[in-house]
Amino acid sequence: MSQNPYLNYLATLTRAAERMQLDESEIVRLRYPERQVQVSLPIRMDDGSLRVFEGYRVQHNSLRGPYKGGIRFHQNADINEVKALAAWMTMKCAVANIPYGGGKGGVTVDPSTLSQTELERLTRAYANAVYDVVGPFTDIPAPDVNTNGGIMAWFCDEYSKRNGHLTPEVVTGKPVPFGGSLGREEATGRGVVIAAKETLKSFGEELAGKRVAVQGNGNVGSVATMLFEKEGCKIVAVSDVSGALFCAQGIPGEKMRQYALSRTLLKNYPLSEGMTFIPGAEGNAALLTVDTDILVPAALENQITAENVAKVQAKYIVEGANGPTTAEADVALEERGIMLIPDILANSGGVIVSYFEWVQNLGRYMWSEEEVNAKLAVQMGNAVASVCANAKKYNSSLRMGAYITALERLTVAQKLRG
Ligand SMILES: NC(=O)c1ccc[n+]([C@@H]2O[C@H](COP(=O)([O-])OP(=O)(O)OC[C@H]3O[C@@H](n4cnc5c(N)ncnc54)[C@H](O)[C@@H]3O)[C@@H](O)[C@H]2O)c1
């Protein structure tokens, strides 16, 4: 990875603290993760050979509650990426005003090269390796890139065996029949659309009728695509790792969701009239600079950079992914007057419903999907209102508004705890 995303986090933290005129002593704890765990995971492969994978769990900050954050399986996962993702979780949980700190996990692996049995052995080995540092009141993982409910179920099963009893509240994003919450799978994408709609409203704009381009057709991107269409938007471009689809007349959002659920890559999509497909990285580069009103990066970090930021045509950027914009590009977007709804607000729907799942598990409740979605809309609406209010008060970008909101809450927690 060319950019160290933890340096991006530190640069943004410093800018927000300066804007608030905070003393360094009020934020210095947020510069250092409280704990970083690195493990090696020896796995017997199906062909009998032995391979060792590297795994991480970073616990960034626990001022406001137990560490919370997903587990990523990706060939580029490394300690700096996991540190940044953990720090962003601290900020995100504070913006969402849920009683958690921030953590994140990762294993350096391309899971598409593993069989299901190898994937299960790897997940169980990871759960065993981090057993001592996770737990329902210390650190609660969840899915992230290339991990899903099935993987969370294996993690939960392995933890529960060691713990002596079924402990569903150790992990969220589980399948619904195994302690998961209704509405969790769609929550991040749903939250992206709520964040876009409510923020635009706060600035006197309407979501309906806008053209939208979405990078990434996974859990977050495909749900967002489907729901943007339901809000009356036109989807003009969608991409995944195989390339990008473009169609000025509109791409069917529901179909994109089906593709994501069936794990079919977009390169297999049958092109209709007016549709074009550009394969691979070239397609994704074209998507980021396509003529659209709203751009939703929902794949990986470091996509909008100093190199391509001048060519971005969107008027609004809604960060479905974590850290898709580098710190330099962020400043350039602000100077160009492009409104960016930052990751720690835009994609907080996932952790909000993870919190609801944890509460249901601890209380042995089962809420209806309507109840979960209604609670999500209220919690996200409050977060958007706080962030927009701070952006207006400080005459700053929404990213600064979000960091300021988080820092207000984190510095209060630090003062109270002493
Ligand atoms: N899943 C959640 O609840 C959640 C919550 C908050 C934030 N996020 C963030 O959202 C982003 C996406 O997560 P997800 O859960 O949807 O992952 P996912 O694995 O379900 O989907 C990722 C998508 O990105 C595509 N992709 C991968 N590499 C790419 C590349 N180089 N160029 C373009 N597309 C590429 C994949 O093909 C896939 O369509 C990540 O940044 C993640 O941290 C996820």
Short mmCIF file of C-alpha atoms and ligand atoms in Angstrom, two decimals:
data_model
loop_
_atom_site.label_atom_id
_atom_site.label_comp_id
_atom_site.label_asym_id
_atom_site.label_seq_id
_atom_site.Cartn_x
_atom_site.Cartn_y
_atom_site.Cartn_z
CA MET A 1 0.00 0.00 0.00
CA SER A 2 1.49 3.31 -1.04
CA GLN A 3 -0.24 5.41 1.62
CA ASN A 4 -0.11 4.70 5.36
CA PRO A 5 -3.75 5.20 6.41
CA TYR A 6 -2.79 5.64 10.08
CA LEU A 7 -0.89 8.81 9.08
CA ASN A 8 -4.08 10.02 7.36
CA TYR A 9 -5.97 9.46 10.61
CA LEU A 10 -3.32 11.35 12.64
CA ALA A 11 -3.31 14.27 10.19
CA THR A 12 -7.10 14.62 10.41
CA LEU A 13 -7.06 14.28 14.21
CA THR A 14 -4.50 17.10 14.43
CA ARG A 15 -6.52 19.38 12.13
CA ALA A 16 -9.69 18.87 14.19
CA ALA A 17 -7.91 19.44 17.51
CA GLU A 18 -6.38 22.66 16.16
CA ARG A 19 -9.80 23.85 14.97
CA MET A 20 -11.19 23.22 18.47
CA GLN A 21 -8.09 24.78 20.07
CA LEU A 22 -7.64 21.70 22.24
CA ASP A 23 -4.53 21.19 24.29
CA GLU A 24 -2.33 18.29 23.10
CA SER A 25 -2.88 16.58 26.48
CA GLU A 26 -6.59 16.32 25.65
CA ILE A 27 -6.01 14.22 22.52
CA VAL A 28 -2.60 12.62 22.92
CA ARG A 29 -4.13 9.30 24.03
CA LEU A 30 -5.94 9.12 20.71
CA ARG A 31 -2.62 9.11 18.84
CA TYR A 32 -1.56 5.73 20.29
CA PRO A 33 -3.50 2.46 20.11
CA GLU A 34 -3.91 1.03 23.62
CA ARG A 35 -2.92 -2.46 22.48
CA GLN A 36 -1.67 -4.10 19.27
CA VAL A 37 -1.71 -7.87 19.00
CA GLN A 38 0.04 -9.72 16.19
CA VAL A 39 -0.43 -13.47 15.81
CA SER A 40 0.76 -16.18 13.47
CA LEU A 41 -1.79 -18.72 12.33
CA PRO A 42 -0.40 -22.08 11.13
CA ILE A 43 -3.04 -23.76 8.94
CA ARG A 44 -3.06 -27.29 7.52
CA MET A 45 -4.14 -26.85 3.90
CA ASP A 46 -6.36 -29.35 2.09
CA ASP A 47 -3.36 -30.72 0.16
CA GLY A 48 -1.58 -31.56 3.43
CA SER A 49 0.90 -28.67 3.33
CA LEU A 50 1.31 -26.21 6.22
CA ARG A 51 0.96 -22.45 5.68
CA VAL A 52 1.35 -19.66 8.23
CA PHE A 53 -0.85 -16.56 7.97
CA GLU A 54 -0.38 -13.32 9.88
CA GLY A 55 -3.22 -11.84 11.89
CA TYR A 56 -3.77 -8.67 13.91
CA ARG A 57 -6.12 -7.21 16.49
CA VAL A 58 -5.67 -3.55 17.35
CA GLN A 59 -7.50 -2.05 20.33
CA HIS A 60 -7.29 1.67 19.76
CA ASN A 61 -9.24 3.32 22.55
CA SER A 62 -11.69 2.30 25.29
CA LEU A 63 -12.57 5.66 26.90
CA ARG A 64 -16.27 5.29 26.01
CA GLY A 65 -16.67 1.50 26.22
CA PRO A 66 -15.38 -1.88 25.01
CA TYR A 67 -13.41 -1.97 21.77
CA LYS A 68 -15.63 -2.59 18.73
CA GLY A 69 -14.70 -3.25 15.13
CA GLY A 70 -14.66 -5.73 12.29
CA ILE A 71 -12.26 -8.39 11.08
CA ARG A 72 -10.89 -8.04 7.56
CA PHE A 73 -9.46 -10.87 5.45
CA HIS A 74 -7.39 -9.26 2.69
CA GLN A 75 -4.03 -9.84 1.03
CA ASN A 76 -3.02 -6.20 1.74
CA ALA A 77 -4.11 -6.17 5.40
CA ASP A 78 -1.18 -5.02 7.53
CA ILE A 79 -0.62 -3.45 10.93
CA ASN A 80 -0.91 0.16 9.69
CA GLU A 81 -4.17 -0.54 7.92
CA VAL A 82 -5.62 -2.30 10.99
CA LYS A 83 -4.41 0.52 13.28
CA ALA A 84 -6.14 3.12 11.10
CA LEU A 85 -9.34 1.11 10.89
CA ALA A 86 -9.33 0.70 14.70
CA ALA A 87 -8.82 4.45 15.24
CA TRP A 88 -11.64 5.30 12.83
CA MET A 89 -13.89 2.98 14.88
CA THR A 90 -13.12 5.02 18.02
CA MET A 91 -14.21 8.16 16.18
CA LYS A 92 -17.21 6.48 14.54
CA CYS A 93 -18.66 5.07 17.76
CA ALA A 94 -18.30 8.49 19.38
CA VAL A 95 -20.06 10.22 16.44
CA ALA A 96 -22.84 7.59 16.54
CA ASN A 97 -23.00 8.13 20.31
CA ILE A 98 -22.96 4.42 21.14
CA PRO A 99 -21.10 3.16 24.23
CA TYR A 100 -18.07 1.64 22.51
CA GLY A 101 -14.43 2.36 21.86
CA GLY A 102 -12.61 1.35 18.69
CA GLY A 103 -10.85 -1.82 17.59
CA LYS A 104 -10.22 -3.77 14.39
CA GLY A 105 -8.80 -7.09 13.25
CA GLY A 106 -7.24 -8.40 10.10
CA VAL A 107 -5.64 -11.45 8.55
CA THR A 108 -3.27 -11.10 5.59
CA VAL A 109 -4.89 -13.53 3.17
CA ASP A 110 -6.73 -13.55 -0.13
CA PRO A 111 -9.67 -15.71 0.97
CA SER A 112 -10.70 -16.41 -2.63
CA THR A 113 -7.65 -18.72 -2.80
CA LEU A 114 -8.90 -20.84 0.15
CA SER A 115 -11.44 -23.68 0.20
CA GLN A 116 -14.35 -23.41 2.65
CA THR A 117 -12.67 -25.86 5.03
CA GLU A 118 -9.39 -23.90 4.92
CA LEU A 119 -11.33 -20.67 5.56
CA GLU A 120 -13.05 -22.27 8.55
CA ARG A 121 -9.73 -23.52 9.99
CA LEU A 122 -8.20 -20.07 9.53
CA THR A 123 -11.13 -18.34 11.25
CA ARG A 124 -11.04 -20.79 14.18
CA ALA A 125 -7.27 -20.38 14.49
CA TYR A 126 -7.69 -16.59 14.57
CA ALA A 127 -10.45 -16.84 17.21
CA ASN A 128 -8.17 -18.99 19.37
CA ALA A 129 -5.20 -16.70 18.89
CA VAL A 130 -7.11 -13.58 20.02
CA TYR A 131 -9.26 -15.37 22.63
CA ASP A 132 -7.49 -13.75 25.57
CA VAL A 133 -8.04 -10.18 24.37
CA VAL A 134 -11.63 -10.29 23.03
CA GLY A 135 -14.86 -10.79 24.97
CA PRO A 136 -18.42 -9.44 25.32
CA PHE A 137 -17.29 -6.62 27.64
CA THR A 138 -13.76 -6.08 26.35
CA ASP A 139 -13.65 -6.29 22.55
CA ILE A 140 -16.46 -7.31 20.20
CA PRO A 141 -15.53 -8.10 16.55
CA ALA A 142 -17.83 -8.00 13.50
CA PRO A 143 -17.58 -8.58 9.72
CA ASP A 144 -15.59 -6.34 7.38
CA VAL A 145 -14.13 -6.79 3.89
CA ASN A 146 -14.26 -10.46 2.81
CA THR A 147 -15.78 -11.67 6.08
CA ASN A 148 -19.48 -12.33 6.67
CA GLY A 149 -22.07 -13.84 9.01
CA GLY A 150 -20.86 -17.39 8.41
CA ILE A 151 -17.33 -16.46 9.47
CA MET A 152 -18.71 -14.69 12.57
CA ALA A 153 -20.62 -17.90 13.44
CA TRP A 154 -17.36 -19.92 13.35
CA PHE A 155 -15.64 -17.25 15.43
CA CYS A 156 -18.49 -17.29 17.97
CA ASP A 157 -18.52 -21.11 18.11
CA GLU A 158 -14.77 -21.30 18.73
CA TYR A 159 -14.87 -18.58 21.40
CA SER A 160 -17.89 -20.22 23.06
CA LYS A 161 -16.15 -23.62 23.24
CA ARG A 162 -13.20 -22.07 25.05
CA ASN A 163 -15.53 -19.98 27.21
CA GLY A 164 -17.55 -23.02 28.34
CA HIS A 165 -20.95 -21.76 27.18
CA LEU A 166 -22.56 -20.19 24.13
CA THR A 167 -21.54 -16.53 24.09
CA PRO A 168 -23.33 -14.87 21.17
CA GLU A 169 -22.56 -11.36 22.46
CA VAL A 170 -18.80 -11.78 21.76
CA VAL A 171 -19.29 -10.94 18.08
CA THR A 172 -21.88 -9.14 15.96
CA GLY A 173 -22.98 -9.51 12.36
CA LYS A 174 -23.90 -13.17 13.03
CA PRO A 175 -26.49 -14.96 10.87
CA VAL A 176 -30.01 -14.25 12.15
CA PRO A 177 -30.77 -17.90 13.16
CA PHE A 178 -27.60 -17.83 15.30
CA GLY A 179 -28.15 -14.71 17.38
CA GLY A 180 -27.82 -12.13 14.62
CA SER A 181 -30.06 -9.09 14.38
CA LEU A 182 -32.63 -8.58 11.68
CA GLY A 183 -31.52 -5.63 9.57
CA ARG A 184 -27.78 -5.98 10.41
CA GLU A 185 -26.66 -7.19 6.99
CA GLU A 186 -28.23 -4.22 5.22
CA ALA A 187 -27.51 -1.69 8.00
CA THR A 188 -24.31 -0.12 6.65
CA GLY A 189 -25.68 0.46 3.14
CA ARG A 190 -29.00 1.64 4.60
CA GLY A 191 -27.11 4.06 6.83
CA VAL A 192 -25.13 5.40 3.85
CA VAL A 193 -28.40 6.39 2.15
CA ILE A 194 -29.88 7.86 5.37
CA ALA A 195 -26.69 9.89 5.91
CA ALA A 196 -26.83 11.21 2.32
CA LYS A 197 -30.52 12.07 2.47
CA GLU A 198 -30.43 13.75 5.89
CA THR A 199 -27.22 15.69 5.21
CA LEU A 200 -28.48 17.00 1.89
CA LYS A 201 -31.73 18.00 3.62
CA SER A 202 -29.77 19.88 6.29
CA PHE A 203 -28.17 21.96 3.51
CA GLY A 204 -31.50 22.53 1.69
CA GLU A 205 -30.93 19.89 -1.01
CA GLU A 206 -32.92 16.84 -2.10
CA LEU A 207 -31.62 13.33 -2.70
CA ALA A 208 -34.33 12.29 -5.19
CA GLY A 209 -33.31 12.81 -8.81
CA LYS A 210 -29.56 12.75 -8.16
CA ARG A 211 -27.22 10.60 -10.27
CA VAL A 212 -25.12 8.18 -8.22
CA ALA A 213 -21.90 6.21 -8.94
CA VAL A 214 -20.92 3.46 -6.49
CA GLN A 215 -17.44 1.92 -6.24
CA GLY A 216 -17.66 -1.58 -4.74
CA ASN A 217 -20.61 -3.93 -5.11
CA GLY A 218 -20.19 -5.77 -1.83
CA ASN A 219 -22.21 -5.70 1.36
CA VAL A 220 -22.12 -1.91 1.71
CA GLY A 221 -22.13 -0.83 -1.94
CA SER A 222 -24.85 -3.13 -3.23
CA VAL A 223 -27.35 -2.27 -0.49
CA ALA A 224 -26.62 1.44 -0.95
CA THR A 225 -27.10 1.12 -4.74
CA MET A 226 -30.45 -0.63 -4.23
CA LEU A 227 -31.70 1.93 -1.69
CA PHE A 228 -30.45 5.01 -3.59
CA GLU A 229 -32.56 3.78 -6.49
CA LYS A 230 -35.57 3.37 -4.17
CA GLU A 231 -35.06 7.02 -3.10
CA GLY A 232 -35.50 8.10 -6.73
CA CYS A 233 -31.81 8.35 -7.70
CA LYS A 234 -30.38 7.15 -11.00
CA ILE A 235 -27.41 4.75 -10.72
CA VAL A 236 -24.99 5.73 -13.49
CA ALA A 237 -21.99 3.54 -12.56
CA VAL A 238 -21.19 0.56 -10.32
CA SER A 239 -17.90 -1.32 -9.94
CA ASP A 240 -16.30 -4.26 -8.21
CA VAL A 241 -12.82 -5.78 -8.30
CA SER A 242 -13.47 -7.06 -11.86
CA GLY A 243 -14.21 -3.60 -13.32
CA ALA A 244 -16.90 -0.95 -13.71
CA LEU A 245 -20.30 -0.77 -15.42
CA PHE A 246 -21.49 2.57 -16.80
CA CYS A 247 -24.93 3.53 -18.09
CA ALA A 248 -26.21 7.12 -18.28
CA GLN A 249 -29.81 5.84 -18.54
CA GLY A 250 -29.49 3.94 -15.25
CA ILE A 251 -28.30 0.57 -13.92
CA PRO A 252 -30.91 -1.56 -12.09
CA GLY A 253 -30.09 -1.34 -8.36
CA GLU A 254 -31.95 -4.47 -7.28
CA LYS A 255 -29.99 -6.50 -9.85
CA MET A 256 -26.69 -5.22 -8.40
CA ARG A 257 -27.76 -6.46 -4.96
CA GLN A 258 -28.60 -9.89 -6.42
CA TYR A 259 -25.17 -9.99 -8.06
CA ALA A 260 -23.52 -9.21 -4.74
CA LEU A 261 -25.56 -11.83 -2.87
CA SER A 262 -24.75 -14.53 -5.45
CA ARG A 263 -21.08 -13.41 -5.45
CA THR A 264 -21.18 -12.94 -9.22
CA LEU A 265 -18.63 -10.46 -10.55
CA LEU A 266 -19.83 -7.54 -12.67
CA LYS A 267 -17.66 -8.64 -15.60
CA ASN A 268 -20.32 -11.32 -16.15
CA TYR A 269 -23.17 -8.79 -16.35
CA PRO A 270 -25.02 -9.04 -19.72
CA LEU A 271 -24.70 -5.55 -21.23
CA SER A 272 -27.86 -3.89 -22.49
CA GLU A 273 -28.12 -0.90 -24.85
CA GLY A 274 -26.21 2.15 -23.62
CA MET A 275 -24.19 0.14 -21.09
CA THR A 276 -20.40 -0.16 -21.15
CA PHE A 277 -18.01 -2.20 -19.03
CA ILE A 278 -14.37 -1.22 -18.44
CA PRO A 279 -12.41 -4.06 -16.81
CA GLY A 280 -10.19 -3.99 -13.73
CA ALA A 281 -8.37 -1.03 -12.23
CA GLU A 282 -8.95 1.07 -15.35
CA GLY A 283 -12.72 0.76 -14.86
CA ASN A 284 -12.47 1.71 -11.19
CA ALA A 285 -10.31 4.73 -12.02
CA ALA A 286 -12.89 5.85 -14.59
CA LEU A 287 -15.72 5.41 -12.07
CA LEU A 288 -14.10 7.79 -9.59
CA THR A 289 -14.05 10.61 -12.15
CA VAL A 290 -17.33 9.86 -13.96
CA ASP A 291 -19.92 12.60 -14.54
CA THR A 292 -22.28 12.11 -11.58
CA ASP A 293 -23.88 14.12 -8.76
CA ILE A 294 -22.96 11.72 -5.96
CA LEU A 295 -19.91 9.46 -5.75
CA VAL A 296 -19.98 6.63 -3.21
CA PRO A 297 -16.60 4.93 -2.69
CA ALA A 298 -17.61 1.68 -0.97
CA ALA A 299 -14.62 -0.63 -1.56
CA LEU A 300 -11.24 0.10 0.05
CA GLU A 301 -9.13 2.96 1.40
CA ASN A 302 -6.94 5.43 -0.57
CA GLN A 303 -9.10 5.66 -3.71
CA ILE A 304 -9.46 9.46 -3.99
CA THR A 305 -5.89 10.72 -3.88
CA ALA A 306 -3.75 13.75 -4.76
CA GLU A 307 -3.36 12.18 -8.24
CA ASN A 308 -7.03 11.93 -9.23
CA VAL A 309 -8.80 14.47 -7.00
CA ALA A 310 -8.74 17.28 -9.57
CA LYS A 311 -10.64 15.08 -12.01
CA VAL A 312 -13.48 14.17 -9.62
CA GLN A 313 -16.70 15.55 -11.13
CA ALA A 314 -19.17 14.64 -8.35
CA LYS A 315 -20.67 17.43 -6.23
CA TYR A 316 -21.11 15.14 -3.24
CA ILE A 317 -19.01 12.24 -1.96
CA VAL A 318 -20.51 9.77 0.49
CA GLU A 319 -17.83 7.53 2.02
CA GLY A 320 -19.30 4.04 2.31
CA ALA A 321 -15.79 2.61 2.71
CA ASN A 322 -13.42 3.43 5.54
CA GLY A 323 -10.69 5.88 4.57
CA PRO A 324 -11.29 6.04 0.79
CA THR A 325 -9.98 9.63 0.64
CA THR A 326 -6.39 10.50 1.52
CA ALA A 327 -5.72 13.49 3.81
CA GLU A 328 -4.27 15.51 0.88
CA ALA A 329 -7.25 14.78 -1.35
CA ASP A 330 -9.58 15.69 1.52
CA VAL A 331 -8.11 19.20 1.71
CA ALA A 332 -8.32 19.57 -2.08
CA LEU A 333 -12.00 18.56 -2.09
CA GLU A 334 -12.75 21.06 0.66
CA GLU A 335 -11.04 23.81 -1.37
CA ARG A 336 -13.10 22.88 -4.42
CA GLY A 337 -16.32 23.10 -2.38
CA ILE A 338 -17.22 19.43 -2.92
CA MET A 339 -19.33 18.26 0.00
CA LEU A 340 -17.96 15.03 1.51
CA ILE A 341 -19.97 12.99 4.01
CA PRO A 342 -17.17 11.26 5.93
CA ASP A 343 -16.83 7.55 6.64
CA ILE A 344 -17.14 7.92 10.41
CA LEU A 345 -20.64 9.27 9.83
CA ALA A 346 -21.72 7.78 6.49
CA ASN A 347 -20.96 4.12 7.22
CA SER A 348 -21.84 4.12 10.93
CA GLY A 349 -25.12 2.28 10.31
CA GLY A 350 -23.28 -1.04 10.55
CA VAL A 351 -21.83 -0.47 13.99
CA ILE A 352 -25.09 1.08 15.20
CA VAL A 353 -27.03 -2.08 14.36
CA SER A 354 -24.12 -4.18 15.69
CA TYR A 355 -24.72 -2.34 18.96
CA PHE A 356 -28.44 -3.22 18.72
CA GLU A 357 -27.47 -6.87 18.11
CA TRP A 358 -25.21 -6.87 21.19
CA VAL A 359 -27.97 -5.31 23.32
CA GLN A 360 -30.45 -7.94 22.07
CA ASN A 361 -27.95 -10.76 22.81
CA LEU A 362 -27.22 -9.49 26.31
CA GLY A 363 -30.92 -9.07 27.12
CA ARG A 364 -32.02 -12.17 25.10
CA TYR A 365 -34.40 -9.97 23.09
CA MET A 366 -35.40 -10.37 19.45
CA TRP A 367 -36.50 -7.13 17.84
CA SER A 368 -38.44 -6.95 14.55
CA GLU A 369 -36.75 -5.59 11.44
CA GLU A 370 -39.08 -2.57 11.52
CA GLU A 371 -37.99 -1.79 15.08
CA VAL A 372 -34.29 -2.12 14.19
CA ASN A 373 -34.62 0.06 11.08
CA ALA A 374 -36.63 2.69 12.98
CA LYS A 375 -34.03 2.83 15.77
CA LEU A 376 -31.23 3.04 13.16
CA ALA A 377 -32.95 5.98 11.44
CA VAL A 378 -33.25 7.85 14.77
CA GLN A 379 -29.64 7.18 15.82
CA MET A 380 -28.23 8.16 12.41
CA GLY A 381 -30.49 11.19 12.21
CA ASN A 382 -29.08 12.41 15.55
CA ALA A 383 -25.51 11.78 14.40
CA VAL A 384 -26.08 13.70 11.14
CA ALA A 385 -27.65 16.59 13.08
CA SER A 386 -24.66 16.83 15.48
CA VAL A 387 -22.11 16.68 12.65
CA CYS A 388 -23.92 19.24 10.46
CA ALA A 389 -24.34 21.56 13.46
CA ASN A 390 -20.60 21.43 14.22
CA ALA A 391 -19.65 21.89 10.56
CA LYS A 392 -21.82 25.02 10.45
CA LYS A 393 -20.59 26.29 13.85
CA TYR A 394 -16.92 25.90 12.91
CA ASN A 395 -17.50 26.83 9.25
CA SER A 396 -15.71 23.59 8.35
CA SER A 397 -16.07 20.49 6.23
CA LEU A 398 -18.33 17.69 7.39
CA ARG A 399 -15.20 15.58 8.08
CA MET A 400 -14.05 18.26 10.53
CA GLY A 401 -17.62 18.47 11.89
CA ALA A 402 -17.57 14.71 12.52
CA TYR A 403 -14.12 14.68 14.16
CA ILE A 404 -15.11 17.66 16.30
CA THR A 405 -18.30 15.84 17.38
CA ALA A 406 -16.23 12.75 18.26
CA LEU A 407 -13.57 14.75 20.10
CA GLU A 408 -16.18 16.64 22.14
CA ARG A 409 -17.51 13.30 23.42
CA LEU A 410 -14.12 11.62 23.87
CA THR A 411 -12.58 14.55 25.75
CA VAL A 412 -15.58 14.63 28.09
CA ALA A 413 -15.12 10.91 28.77
CA GLN A 414 -11.41 11.46 29.46
CA LYS A 415 -12.14 14.35 31.86
CA LEU A 416 -14.77 12.37 33.72
CA ARG A 417 -12.62 9.25 33.99
CA GLY A 418 -9.58 11.31 34.99
N1 LIG B 1 -19.64 -4.49 6.17
C1 LIG B 1 -19.89 -3.51 7.01
O1 LIG B 1 -20.82 -3.56 7.83
C2 LIG B 1 -19.04 -2.27 6.98
C3 LIG B 1 -19.31 -1.27 7.92
C4 LIG B 1 -18.62 -0.07 7.86
C5 LIG B 1 -17.67 0.12 6.88
N2 LIG B 1 -17.39 -0.87 5.98
C6 LIG B 1 -16.38 -0.59 4.96
O2 LIG B 1 -16.97 -0.61 3.67
C7 LIG B 1 -16.02 -1.06 2.69
C8 LIG B 1 -16.58 -2.26 1.94
O3 LIG B 1 -16.90 -3.29 2.90
P1 LIG B 1 -17.89 -4.49 2.54
O4 LIG B 1 -18.27 -5.10 3.84
O5 LIG B 1 -18.93 -4.03 1.58
O6 LIG B 1 -16.89 -5.48 1.81
P2 LIG B 1 -17.24 -6.63 0.75
O7 LIG B 1 -16.11 -7.56 0.79
O8 LIG B 1 -18.62 -7.13 0.93
O9 LIG B 1 -17.22 -5.83 -0.65
C9 LIG B 1 -16.10 -5.16 -1.14
C10 LIG B 1 -16.38 -4.77 -2.60
O10 LIG B 1 -15.27 -4.02 -3.10
C11 LIG B 1 -14.83 -4.59 -4.31
N3 LIG B 1 -13.39 -4.36 -4.46
C12 LIG B 1 -12.37 -5.02 -3.85
N4 LIG B 1 -11.20 -4.54 -4.28
C13 LIG B 1 -11.48 -3.55 -5.16
C14 LIG B 1 -10.70 -2.69 -5.93
N5 LIG B 1 -9.36 -2.74 -5.90
N6 LIG B 1 -11.33 -1.78 -6.73
C15 LIG B 1 -12.68 -1.75 -6.74
N7 LIG B 1 -13.49 -2.54 -6.06
C16 LIG B 1 -12.88 -3.44 -5.26
C17 LIG B 1 -15.16 -6.05 -4.20
O11 LIG B 1 -15.21 -6.67 -5.48
C18 LIG B 1 -16.53 -5.96 -3.53
O12 LIG B 1 -17.52 -5.67 -4.51
C19 LIG B 1 -14.73 -1.31 3.50
O13 LIG B 1 -13.95 -0.14 3.51
C20 LIG B 1 -15.25 -1.58 4.91
O14 LIG B 1 -14.28 -1.32 5.90
C21 LIG B 1 -18.06 -2.05 6.01
#
